[in-house]
């Protein structure tokens, strides 16, 4: 029997007990104690009552109390709702701020009273978080302490639906062994830790592997803790399911099996890609799919929502709607064989990534192959390329409006805040809309925190923010714990420039020449006026006498200085290119010297002043996940590959670029110096610049970095304010005078 999309999805979490309410309230109280300390936490009373949301069925919180001697009362219909209510109180009544880079939690005394009882219900069922890629670009080396922080952040931001994909390879190993594969065949199949996301989506196999035995044990342990904490808040963890991809070795065990070898992915050859896809009609399909889900749910329990992506960035073997419907139905059937209440969470990225393949008939075949309400689609990049508009609201299947925002975990100030602000409300008003939630689906986190603060807030708003200028002004005041005219003016300039991305030049991926392998064809156009970035830099520095004691201010000062240097690198690169084309050796050497011998070392120095921008920290996380020195070196190399070459031949070169102290000094800088030397040499010798030869030489430098065992500091060095001022005094006057 078909049920309405929203109706079924509400049933998925129905029927919780008073015991769940008590557990969720206790989880929020524990979060409060971690956040504020036991003393300040005692000023709050937290409780959870499902009945608060009885009428709408949607997460609801109620705030009351506070003032002299009175406790602040926080009531939520779920633990997540109570945590979101607590966050609302801290944000709007206390002027506090919680972010990845740190928190500003100066509580006024006494705690401000809630003037009138405040009740807020979310407009939609879900607030979703993560992208399959986030697991590799950001979470890969995390220990429990870091996961605990993240789940707290999720709860405070009202997230109630999130991927929980750690430990699945340990389950797959059990399944493959049961099917008759050898341990060595399994080891050969899995990717290394930094590339598991693409192994899970069938894009890759083998590359960066094998996974050590200890990896499986530690990830199983971690997954149990992640799930326990998520569920304690009343969140719905999304577990993985079988999408149809199998190891090649399955053909040894079952010689008659019907598999199709897919095409290559991401410039990898078939040594690492061209995965094997089990035919939907093969009798082995339901066996593998249900065996995996049975083992998985036996180990971890279930909340009945599962993620699987069969054709992520891979063209299906046939465009026939009958094939696509069968492939989709087979995945779903394997789910409901084990869990009759299963709902399939599908990343809708495939529909917008290859629009020439996914015509109306092909999209309809996938969407129609699962009963309505049992397929929950993530409109993954809706702030830029919404798919719901072109598919009649996913032909009646429920969907979540997601902001993707970031690719590869790049640094670089970027956002499309106006599109983000307007998007969810527009999707709700779309004719016959089946939108059931909002989501944040970045490939990598720890950047552009203002964008995520807005998106999280929109999950609880029925309408867009009416005045983004006023909103970003209050964001700055909360972030620094005090209102400062110059700092707030700086943020308004950033809002109208880097955070107002629109038009053709708009890209969520950082293509700055700074982080790309140099050539004479690099694009330096941006969607904003660079003057706004330099002026925001000036204004933040003006605010330093008042705000320099704020760690979040110092983090932002590093970030804006980093962005200003990124802009200067583009401008000096343009000067170098023009000088080369004009055969002007003197100008080329002057500009090249500034870019490669002044700007880049200065960038490395300013990044080194903040722990969030240290390569040493990044690599130390990887090494800390190991149980032996050999394993630590292996994990470190995985990590270095991901940041740079990505694949053995630079297959997805610099996609996951970061601006980290150490990476700038030992990876980007040598590459730029080589480029400048070869350009100058070609002018002196009167021969054309040999890009092919440069690429070969640059590849040697890139490999040298990947294979290096050099240690890097994991503690900050130098003073952010002092270095930022020196850089500003050196370059800003030249920028203003137009004499760079």
XYZ file of C-alpha atoms in Angstrom:
740
model
C 0.000 0.000 0.000
C 1.351 3.420 -0.929
C 1.522 6.040 1.810
C 2.155 9.747 1.516
C 5.814 10.703 1.448
C 5.783 12.775 4.605
C 3.373 10.451 6.367
C 5.623 7.425 6.056
C 8.762 9.320 6.985
C 7.094 10.518 10.171
C 6.200 6.923 11.011
C 9.846 5.886 10.762
C 10.628 7.290 14.218
C 7.219 6.969 15.842
C 6.544 5.019 18.993
C 9.344 6.096 21.334
C 8.924 5.618 25.060
C 9.202 7.732 28.208
C 12.584 6.062 28.657
C 13.745 7.614 25.374
C 12.567 11.048 26.529
C 14.533 10.738 29.775
C 17.626 9.511 27.935
C 17.482 12.377 25.433
C 17.058 14.979 28.184
C 20.060 13.512 29.999
C 22.117 13.643 26.780
C 21.382 17.366 26.403
C 22.241 18.009 30.057
C 25.570 16.213 29.544
C 26.203 18.302 26.397
C 25.492 21.445 28.425
C 28.015 20.403 31.075
C 30.668 19.728 28.382
C 29.947 23.071 26.768
C 29.685 25.388 29.791
C 31.060 23.394 32.720
C 28.971 21.852 35.529
C 28.440 25.132 37.448
C 26.968 27.292 34.668
C 25.072 24.259 33.331
C 23.152 24.059 36.623
C 21.406 27.332 35.713
C 19.442 25.453 33.020
C 16.602 22.973 33.348
C 16.311 20.628 30.351
C 13.437 18.257 29.663
C 12.069 16.311 26.685
C 8.375 15.655 26.034
C 7.133 14.189 22.757
C 3.719 15.756 23.422
C 5.170 19.219 22.737
C 5.081 18.373 19.014
C 1.903 16.282 19.078
C -0.044 18.553 16.740
C 2.523 19.018 13.981
C 4.727 15.987 14.593
C 7.648 18.314 13.825
C 10.532 18.984 16.211
C 9.579 21.785 18.611
C 11.287 23.569 21.501
C 10.029 25.941 24.178
C 12.114 28.459 26.128
C 11.087 30.232 29.330
C 12.417 31.469 32.668
C 15.823 32.970 33.383
C 16.514 36.285 35.064
C 17.739 36.878 38.601
C 17.846 33.585 40.502
C 15.586 31.732 38.056
C 16.680 28.783 35.949
C 16.283 28.873 32.175
C 13.703 26.251 31.168
C 14.444 24.376 27.941
C 11.796 21.938 26.751
C 12.086 19.948 23.514
C 9.983 17.352 21.738
C 13.241 15.425 21.146
C 16.769 15.703 22.484
C 17.813 17.390 19.240
C 14.956 19.907 19.567
C 15.959 20.659 23.168
C 19.620 21.116 22.120
C 18.517 23.437 19.293
C 16.419 25.417 21.779
C 19.385 25.670 24.130
C 21.521 26.920 21.230
C 18.870 29.479 20.322
C 18.920 30.810 23.890
C 22.733 30.979 24.012
C 22.860 32.659 20.604
C 20.008 35.148 20.767
C 19.778 35.920 24.494
C 23.411 35.530 25.618
C 25.262 36.518 22.429
C 27.262 33.256 22.393
C 28.719 31.451 19.405
C 29.624 27.776 18.802
C 31.749 26.876 15.771
C 34.248 24.328 14.440
C 37.155 26.699 15.063
C 36.125 27.316 18.677
C 33.365 28.834 20.786
C 32.641 32.188 22.391
C 30.661 31.398 25.539
C 30.765 34.479 27.779
C 27.489 34.175 29.680
C 25.915 37.349 31.081
C 25.201 37.199 34.833
C 22.473 36.731 35.787
C 21.280 34.805 32.758
C 18.861 36.945 30.723
C 15.164 36.197 31.158
C 13.098 34.959 28.232
C 10.603 37.870 28.144
C 7.734 35.778 26.824
C 7.540 32.036 26.565
C 9.089 31.236 23.177
C 7.890 28.179 21.227
C 9.425 27.295 17.860
C 8.658 24.363 15.558
C 10.824 23.461 12.592
C 9.011 23.872 9.242
C 10.206 20.449 8.008
C 10.805 16.971 9.322
C 14.572 16.757 8.725
C 17.759 18.736 9.169
C 20.354 16.584 7.405
C 24.158 16.694 7.614
C 27.123 15.298 5.628
C 28.147 14.169 2.200
C 29.582 10.694 1.589
C 32.854 12.514 0.791
C 32.965 14.330 4.160
C 33.853 10.994 5.741
C 37.148 11.011 3.814
C 37.993 14.692 3.396
C 37.364 15.664 7.023
C 36.481 12.801 9.378
C 38.875 10.069 8.256
C 41.400 10.247 11.133
C 39.078 11.394 13.920
C 39.160 9.819 17.359
C 36.192 9.698 19.734
C 37.043 13.050 21.362
C 36.733 14.822 18.005
C 33.559 12.905 17.101
C 32.028 13.849 20.447
C 32.612 17.549 19.679
C 31.046 17.146 16.239
C 27.946 15.343 17.482
C 27.500 18.097 20.096
C 27.762 20.675 17.292
C 25.215 18.688 15.278
C 22.755 18.578 18.181
C 23.099 22.300 18.919
C 22.457 23.044 15.250
C 19.334 20.885 15.246
C 20.703 18.092 13.022
C 18.453 15.036 13.317
C 19.518 12.986 10.276
C 23.173 12.204 9.536
C 25.356 9.578 7.933
C 27.033 7.114 10.292
C 29.257 5.166 7.933
C 32.308 4.293 10.031
C 33.185 0.630 10.436
C 31.294 -0.671 7.403
C 34.384 -2.245 5.830
C 34.664 -4.561 8.859
C 31.123 -5.754 8.116
C 31.874 -6.139 4.408
C 34.918 -8.194 5.311
C 32.688 -10.639 7.215
C 30.301 -10.836 4.258
C 33.048 -11.394 1.682
C 34.686 -14.085 3.806
C 31.299 -15.802 4.165
C 30.888 -15.671 0.373
C 34.232 -17.457 -0.114
C 36.660 -14.641 -0.907
C 40.148 -14.935 0.571
C 41.566 -12.378 2.993
C 44.130 -11.280 0.404
C 41.367 -10.693 -2.187
C 39.491 -8.550 0.324
C 42.655 -6.630 1.254
C 43.318 -5.947 -2.404
C 39.780 -4.614 -2.903
C 39.498 -1.985 -0.156
C 41.007 1.471 -0.704
C 43.158 3.185 1.893
C 41.464 5.159 4.696
C 41.701 8.552 2.951
C 39.860 7.187 -0.127
C 37.133 5.042 1.426
C 34.317 7.400 0.364
C 34.959 6.545 -3.279
C 35.338 2.849 -2.555
C 31.920 2.985 -0.903
C 30.345 4.612 -3.968
C 31.961 2.178 -6.388
C 34.261 4.769 -7.978
C 37.503 3.212 -6.749
C 39.022 0.033 -5.404
C 42.532 -0.895 -4.186
C 44.049 2.618 -4.356
C 45.864 3.631 -1.174
C 45.159 0.283 0.503
C 45.155 -2.208 2.057
C 43.324 -1.515 5.309
C 45.192 -2.867 8.346
C 43.398 -5.302 10.656
C 43.601 -2.724 13.462
C 41.700 -0.227 11.284
C 38.636 -2.474 11.245
C 38.712 -3.021 15.006
C 39.112 0.657 15.853
C 36.429 1.745 13.400
C 33.935 -0.786 14.769
C 34.550 0.515 18.282
C 34.235 4.113 17.091
C 31.007 3.425 15.188
C 29.364 1.958 18.283
C 30.183 5.127 20.235
C 29.022 7.409 17.401
C 25.706 5.587 17.084
C 25.115 5.480 20.821
C 25.657 9.226 21.130
C 23.595 10.141 18.054
C 20.696 7.998 19.248
C 20.948 9.415 22.770
C 19.958 12.808 21.291
C 17.151 11.294 19.223
C 19.065 11.699 15.956
C 18.516 9.237 13.109
C 21.817 7.742 11.974
C 21.811 6.740 8.295
C 23.557 3.387 7.858
C 25.027 2.151 4.558
C 23.364 -0.428 2.309
C 24.450 -2.506 -0.695
C 24.435 -0.480 -3.918
C 25.478 -3.287 -6.270
C 29.278 -2.929 -6.488
C 31.302 -6.082 -5.832
C 34.988 -7.091 -5.828
C 36.300 -8.638 -9.029
C 37.168 -11.742 -6.967
C 33.461 -12.553 -6.754
C 33.826 -13.894 -10.318
C 36.347 -16.488 -9.081
C 33.963 -17.795 -6.425
C 30.879 -17.597 -8.691
C 32.115 -18.102 -12.274
C 28.565 -17.787 -13.707
C 27.822 -14.473 -11.981
C 26.456 -11.717 -14.210
C 28.552 -8.592 -13.662
C 29.256 -5.527 -15.777
C 32.577 -3.744 -15.598
C 31.912 -0.006 -15.383
C 33.980 2.700 -17.049
C 36.926 4.471 -15.461
C 36.467 7.293 -12.961
C 38.468 10.381 -12.064
C 41.300 9.796 -14.581
C 42.132 6.495 -12.853
C 42.796 3.441 -14.993
C 41.185 0.057 -14.369
C 43.873 -0.903 -11.845
C 41.976 1.304 -9.434
C 38.580 2.035 -11.012
C 36.223 0.354 -13.549
C 34.289 -1.290 -10.729
C 32.193 -4.439 -11.152
C 28.430 -3.970 -10.897
C 26.247 -6.971 -10.140
C 23.338 -7.349 -12.576
C 20.035 -6.624 -10.819
C 18.503 -9.900 -12.026
C 21.421 -12.063 -10.861
C 20.375 -14.358 -7.975
C 23.465 -13.237 -6.049
C 22.227 -9.610 -5.830
C 19.593 -10.119 -3.101
C 21.907 -12.538 -1.277
C 24.807 -10.052 -1.044
C 22.524 -7.115 -0.283
C 20.517 -8.777 2.454
C 23.535 -10.569 3.957
C 25.345 -7.239 4.372
C 22.343 -5.485 5.899
C 21.645 -8.396 8.195
C 25.247 -8.403 9.483
C 25.256 -4.610 9.752
C 22.008 -4.310 11.711
C 22.935 -7.274 13.914
C 26.086 -5.343 14.875
C 24.725 -1.799 15.065
C 20.919 -1.935 15.296
C 18.963 0.298 12.940
C 16.886 3.441 12.604
C 15.543 2.248 9.234
C 17.144 4.795 6.876
C 19.954 3.567 4.641
C 22.238 5.253 2.127
C 23.375 3.733 -1.170
C 24.664 5.288 -4.398
C 24.881 2.965 -7.403
C 25.717 5.417 -10.185
C 27.637 8.219 -8.473
C 29.589 10.020 -11.233
C 29.474 6.819 -13.303
C 27.394 6.327 -16.400
C 25.125 3.290 -16.061
C 25.771 0.448 -18.531
C 22.405 1.119 -20.175
C 20.153 4.144 -20.551
C 17.116 1.880 -20.970
C 14.516 2.868 -18.354
C 13.751 -0.816 -17.763
C 17.388 -1.482 -16.769
C 17.598 1.593 -14.514
C 14.329 0.680 -12.812
C 15.515 -2.898 -12.248
C 18.876 -1.769 -10.846
C 17.125 0.603 -8.444
C 14.456 -1.901 -7.410
C 17.117 -4.543 -6.673
C 18.854 -2.261 -4.161
C 15.568 -1.477 -2.442
C 14.367 -5.088 -2.402
C 17.565 -6.208 -0.667
C 16.904 -3.564 2.005
C 13.290 -4.491 2.740
C 14.106 -8.213 2.801
C 16.004 -7.507 6.030
C 14.145 -4.394 7.222
C 10.530 -4.075 5.995
C 10.519 -0.464 7.274
C 13.564 0.546 5.220
C 13.781 3.998 3.627
C 16.502 4.585 1.040
C 18.470 7.847 1.256
C 19.846 8.638 -2.218
C 22.312 11.407 -3.059
C 20.717 13.199 -6.017
C 24.139 14.299 -7.283
C 24.023 11.845 -10.201
C 21.065 13.667 -11.829
C 22.800 17.049 -11.965
C 26.338 15.729 -12.551
C 25.475 14.046 -15.885
C 22.338 15.838 -17.100
C 22.941 14.681 -20.685
C 22.455 11.050 -19.574
C 19.712 11.573 -17.013
C 16.800 12.632 -19.175
C 13.184 12.578 -17.931
C 12.710 8.885 -18.778
C 15.926 7.846 -16.981
C 15.232 9.961 -13.885
C 11.648 8.701 -13.831
C 12.803 5.090 -13.985
C 14.891 5.489 -10.830
C 12.349 7.551 -8.904
C 9.465 5.277 -9.848
C 11.187 2.004 -8.960
C 10.765 2.548 -5.208
C 7.339 2.996 -3.549
C 6.564 6.641 -2.979
C 7.785 7.771 0.430
C 10.420 5.034 0.658
C 13.039 6.930 -1.371
C 14.381 10.068 0.301
C 16.408 12.119 -2.197
C 19.099 14.606 -1.255
C 18.953 17.536 -3.682
C 22.634 17.794 -2.939
C 23.700 21.038 -4.663
C 20.378 22.862 -4.488
C 21.870 26.285 -3.739
C 23.417 26.273 -7.232
C 21.793 23.501 -9.292
C 18.463 22.438 -7.784
C 17.131 19.271 -9.378
C 13.636 19.370 -7.848
C 12.645 22.152 -10.284
C 13.405 19.977 -13.340
C 11.899 16.753 -12.003
C 8.470 17.927 -10.780
C 9.666 17.739 -7.172
C 11.342 14.366 -7.769
C 8.075 13.027 -9.174
C 6.469 12.855 -5.773
C 9.353 11.296 -3.852
C 10.312 13.265 -0.723
C 13.488 15.312 -0.940
C 15.793 17.369 1.257
C 16.991 20.762 0.021
C 20.760 20.621 0.592
C 23.530 23.179 0.478
C 26.730 21.517 -0.757
C 28.915 24.657 -0.649
C 32.401 23.141 -0.347
C 34.351 20.794 -2.601
C 37.334 18.862 -1.274
C 37.586 20.771 2.004
C 39.332 23.716 0.323
C 40.209 26.888 2.154
C 39.144 30.095 0.422
C 36.421 32.548 1.411
C 33.324 31.513 -0.481
C 29.560 31.390 -0.203
C 26.306 32.042 -2.034
C 24.448 33.343 1.007
C 21.604 34.986 -0.876
C 20.843 31.781 -2.785
C 21.129 29.777 0.434
C 18.837 32.201 2.258
C 16.096 32.131 -0.389
C 16.392 28.504 -1.523
C 14.561 26.471 1.151
C 11.502 28.752 1.267
C 11.276 28.731 -2.545
C 11.433 24.910 -2.544
C 8.604 24.716 0.006
C 6.439 26.955 -2.191
C 7.153 24.974 -5.370
C 3.961 23.471 -6.861
C 3.194 20.092 -5.242
C 6.469 20.310 -3.313
C 7.590 17.124 -1.568
C 10.360 18.841 0.386
C 10.722 17.266 3.834
C 13.856 18.960 5.121
C 16.963 21.055 4.729
C 20.527 19.844 4.763
C 24.215 20.719 4.806
C 26.257 18.435 2.548
C 29.802 19.823 2.278
C 32.560 17.586 0.969
C 34.818 19.034 3.660
C 34.220 21.090 6.821
C 36.310 23.508 8.954
C 35.945 26.516 6.654
C 33.580 29.482 5.999
C 31.699 29.028 9.257
C 29.329 31.921 8.549
C 27.756 29.895 5.714
C 26.967 26.927 7.955
C 25.664 29.164 10.753
C 23.102 30.620 8.337
C 22.118 27.245 6.863
C 21.658 25.676 10.304
C 19.447 28.587 11.340
C 17.357 28.223 8.175
C 16.497 24.681 9.246
C 14.322 26.268 11.940
C 12.948 29.204 9.924
C 9.827 29.180 7.770
C 10.957 32.291 5.889
C 14.304 33.648 4.712
C 16.286 36.072 6.868
C 14.842 39.462 5.921
C 18.088 41.452 6.170
C 21.317 39.505 5.658
C 23.367 42.631 6.371
C 21.846 42.896 9.846
C 22.186 39.133 10.308
C 25.913 39.088 9.500
C 26.450 42.113 11.759
C 24.978 40.218 14.715
C 26.942 37.109 13.674
C 30.198 39.092 14.045
C 29.154 40.480 17.446
C 28.331 36.990 18.752
C 31.482 35.486 17.290
C 33.755 37.980 19.037
C 31.630 38.454 22.143
C 31.395 42.197 21.680
C 30.002 44.566 19.100
C 32.724 46.376 17.150
C 31.868 48.754 14.340
C 34.912 48.038 12.160
C 34.711 44.258 12.512
C 31.015 44.314 11.650
C 31.664 46.572 8.650
C 34.325 44.084 7.498
C 31.790 41.255 7.606
C 29.249 43.282 5.614
C 31.914 43.813 2.932
C 32.612 40.077 2.861
C 28.873 39.425 2.609
C 28.556 41.545 -0.532
C 31.718 40.123 -2.128
C 33.110 36.632 -1.442
C 29.842 35.509 0.191
C 27.646 36.780 -2.645
C 28.696 34.272 -5.276
C 26.595 34.313 -8.426
C 27.033 34.174 -12.200
C 29.493 32.301 -14.403
C 32.625 33.092 -12.379
C 31.015 31.610 -9.283
C 32.575 28.323 -8.190
C 32.473 26.434 -4.920
C 35.873 24.941 -5.695
C 38.984 27.013 -5.058
C 40.643 27.473 -8.441
C 43.064 30.164 -7.274
C 46.443 29.954 -9.060
C 47.982 29.712 -5.581
C 46.783 26.116 -5.130
C 46.981 24.899 -8.747
C 49.947 23.491 -10.663
C 51.135 26.641 -12.493
C 50.703 27.199 -16.208
C 50.326 30.192 -18.544
C 46.606 29.423 -18.939
C 45.434 29.942 -15.363
C 42.184 31.823 -14.740
C 42.266 34.666 -12.224
C 38.780 36.127 -12.642
C 36.616 36.202 -9.520
C 32.934 37.001 -8.956
C 33.616 39.832 -6.517
C 35.519 43.091 -6.299
C 38.915 42.352 -4.757
C 38.859 45.817 -3.182
C 36.198 44.563 -0.766
C 38.535 41.833 0.490
C 41.409 44.264 1.040
C 39.115 46.764 2.748
C 37.685 44.048 5.015
C 41.275 43.099 5.861
C 42.011 46.720 6.801
C 38.882 46.986 8.945
C 39.600 43.767 10.863
C 43.115 44.986 11.601
C 41.656 48.279 12.829
C 39.635 46.267 15.343
C 42.656 44.399 16.759
C 43.246 46.610 19.837
C 39.775 45.631 21.089
C 39.362 42.115 19.718
C 42.852 40.574 19.661
C 42.193 38.531 22.819
C 39.404 36.618 21.028
C 40.681 33.312 19.567
C 37.896 33.391 16.957
C 38.925 36.898 15.911
C 42.523 35.773 15.527
C 41.366 32.776 13.470
C 39.394 35.119 11.197
C 42.367 37.465 10.926
C 44.504 34.555 9.690
C 41.741 33.589 7.248
C 41.254 37.075 5.780
C 45.045 37.610 5.566
C 45.302 34.244 3.820
C 42.588 35.368 1.383
C 44.328 38.705 0.743
C 47.574 36.883 -0.075
C 45.622 34.530 -2.346
C 44.367 37.611 -4.223
C 47.910 39.038 -4.394
C 49.255 35.764 -5.803
C 46.704 36.022 -8.634
C 47.681 39.634 -9.349
C 51.423 38.962 -9.346
C 50.870 35.867 -11.488
C 49.060 38.064 -14.040
C 52.042 40.418 -13.986
C 54.449 37.503 -14.532
C 52.384 36.164 -17.431
C 52.102 39.576 -19.099
C 55.850 40.153 -18.695
C 56.578 36.753 -20.210
C 54.297 37.392 -23.195
C 55.964 40.813 -23.640
C 59.408 39.204 -23.316
C 60.140 41.593 -20.433
C 62.637 39.634 -18.328
C 63.243 42.378 -15.741
C 59.553 42.752 -14.846
C 59.098 38.984 -14.872
C 61.963 38.464 -12.414
C 60.699 41.237 -10.103
C 57.112 39.928 -9.947
C 58.249 36.290 -9.813
C 60.578 37.089 -6.921
C 57.809 38.747 -4.925
C 55.336 35.902 -5.549
C 57.634 32.941 -4.924
C 60.133 34.355 -2.417
C 58.088 36.875 -0.415
C 54.333 36.199 -0.631
C 54.349 32.418 -0.248
C 56.803 32.327 2.699
C 54.761 35.118 4.327
C 51.592 33.070 3.842
C 53.236 30.048 5.454
C 54.295 32.183 8.423
C 50.821 33.635 9.087
C 49.184 30.209 8.747
C 51.683 28.839 11.280
C 50.253 31.143 13.972
C 46.957 29.215 14.250
C 46.581 25.522 15.083
C 43.688 25.170 12.597
C 46.041 25.915 9.674
C 48.900 23.520 10.486
C 49.911 20.639 8.238
C 51.531 19.164 11.360
C 48.119 18.806 13.007
C 46.621 17.220 9.896
C 49.395 14.636 9.631
C 49.519 14.036 13.391
C 45.817 13.072 13.332
C 46.638 10.446 10.715
C 49.619 9.089 12.624
C 47.666 8.976 15.900
C 45.139 6.587 14.311
C 47.874 3.956 13.916
C 49.052 1.195 16.252
C 52.606 0.913 14.894
C 55.242 3.101 13.266
C 54.753 1.328 9.906
C 51.023 1.987 10.069
C 51.620 5.627 11.048
C 53.816 6.150 7.969
C 51.203 4.461 5.774
C 48.374 6.665 7.121
C 50.508 9.780 6.755
C 51.209 8.976 3.113
C 47.460 8.431 2.504
C 46.866 11.862 3.982
C 49.604 13.545 1.944
C 48.296 11.965 -1.261
C 44.762 13.218 -0.637
C 45.916 16.832 -0.166
C 48.012 16.872 -3.329
C 48.215 14.265 -6.116
C 45.083 12.393 -4.925
C 45.982 9.490 -7.224
C 49.337 7.926 -8.194
C 49.688 10.058 -11.338
C 48.100 13.241 -10.024
C 44.762 11.852 -11.232
C 42.643 14.444 -9.400
C 45.498 16.873 -8.829
C 45.035 19.525 -6.130
C 41.305 18.873 -5.839
C 41.453 18.702 -2.046
C 43.781 21.697 -1.829
C 44.312 23.285 1.584
C 46.288 26.305 2.708
C 48.246 24.905 5.633
C 51.587 25.960 7.108
C 54.085 23.405 5.851
C 52.051 22.534 2.776
C 52.560 26.061 1.418
C 56.294 25.970 2.234
C 57.105 22.470 0.994
C 54.559 21.812 -1.757
C 53.160 24.980 -3.354
C 56.289 27.133 -3.001
C 58.800 24.762 -4.668
C 56.362 24.273 -7.525
C 55.974 28.024 -8.057
C 59.734 28.599 -7.884
C 60.310 25.925 -10.512
C 57.681 27.563 -12.743
C 59.311 30.977 -12.438
C 62.797 29.567 -13.123
C 61.648 27.741 -16.250
C 59.744 30.810 -17.517
C 62.793 33.017 -17.085
C 65.005 30.375 -18.692
C 62.758 30.151 -21.740
C 62.947 33.958 -22.173
C 66.742 33.985 -21.797
C 67.140 31.155 -24.307
C 64.519 32.565 -26.664
C 62.529 29.322 -26.797
C 58.831 28.763 -25.984
C 57.957 27.713 -22.441
C 57.697 23.911 -22.334
C 54.567 23.227 -20.244
C 54.891 19.483 -20.747
C 58.436 19.475 -19.395
C 57.394 21.690 -16.483
C 54.545 19.300 -15.623
C 56.991 16.379 -15.544
C 59.396 18.287 -13.309
C 56.563 19.516 -11.080
C 55.301 15.946 -10.705
C 58.721 14.984 -9.323
C 58.411 17.762 -6.711
C 54.862 16.701 -5.848
C 55.941 13.081 -5.399
C 58.872 14.180 -3.246
C 56.411 15.855 -0.889
C 54.087 12.820 -0.779
C 56.926 10.388 0.001
C 58.684 12.687 2.465
C 58.796 11.758 6.145
C 59.496 15.325 7.279
C 57.817 16.236 10.580
C 55.967 19.523 10.931
C 55.099 21.565 14.038
C 51.711 20.792 15.578
C 51.797 23.842 17.827
C 51.307 27.409 16.531
C 54.315 29.689 16.202
C 54.487 33.478 15.963
C 51.945 36.199 16.613
C 48.947 36.464 14.264
C 48.315 40.167 14.792
C 51.954 41.183 14.445
C 52.461 39.235 11.215
C 49.136 40.326 9.722
C 49.997 43.990 10.393
C 53.422 43.658 8.763
C 51.935 42.051 5.678
C 49.209 44.666 5.522
C 51.653 47.572 5.795
C 53.783 46.051 3.059
C 51.115 45.224 0.475
C 47.998 47.286 1.139
C 49.515 50.679 0.187
C 50.779 49.166 -3.074
C 47.317 47.746 -3.777
C 45.693 51.149 -3.163
C 48.282 52.921 -5.304
C 47.895 50.341 -8.062
C 51.644 49.700 -7.991
C 51.910 46.036 -7.086
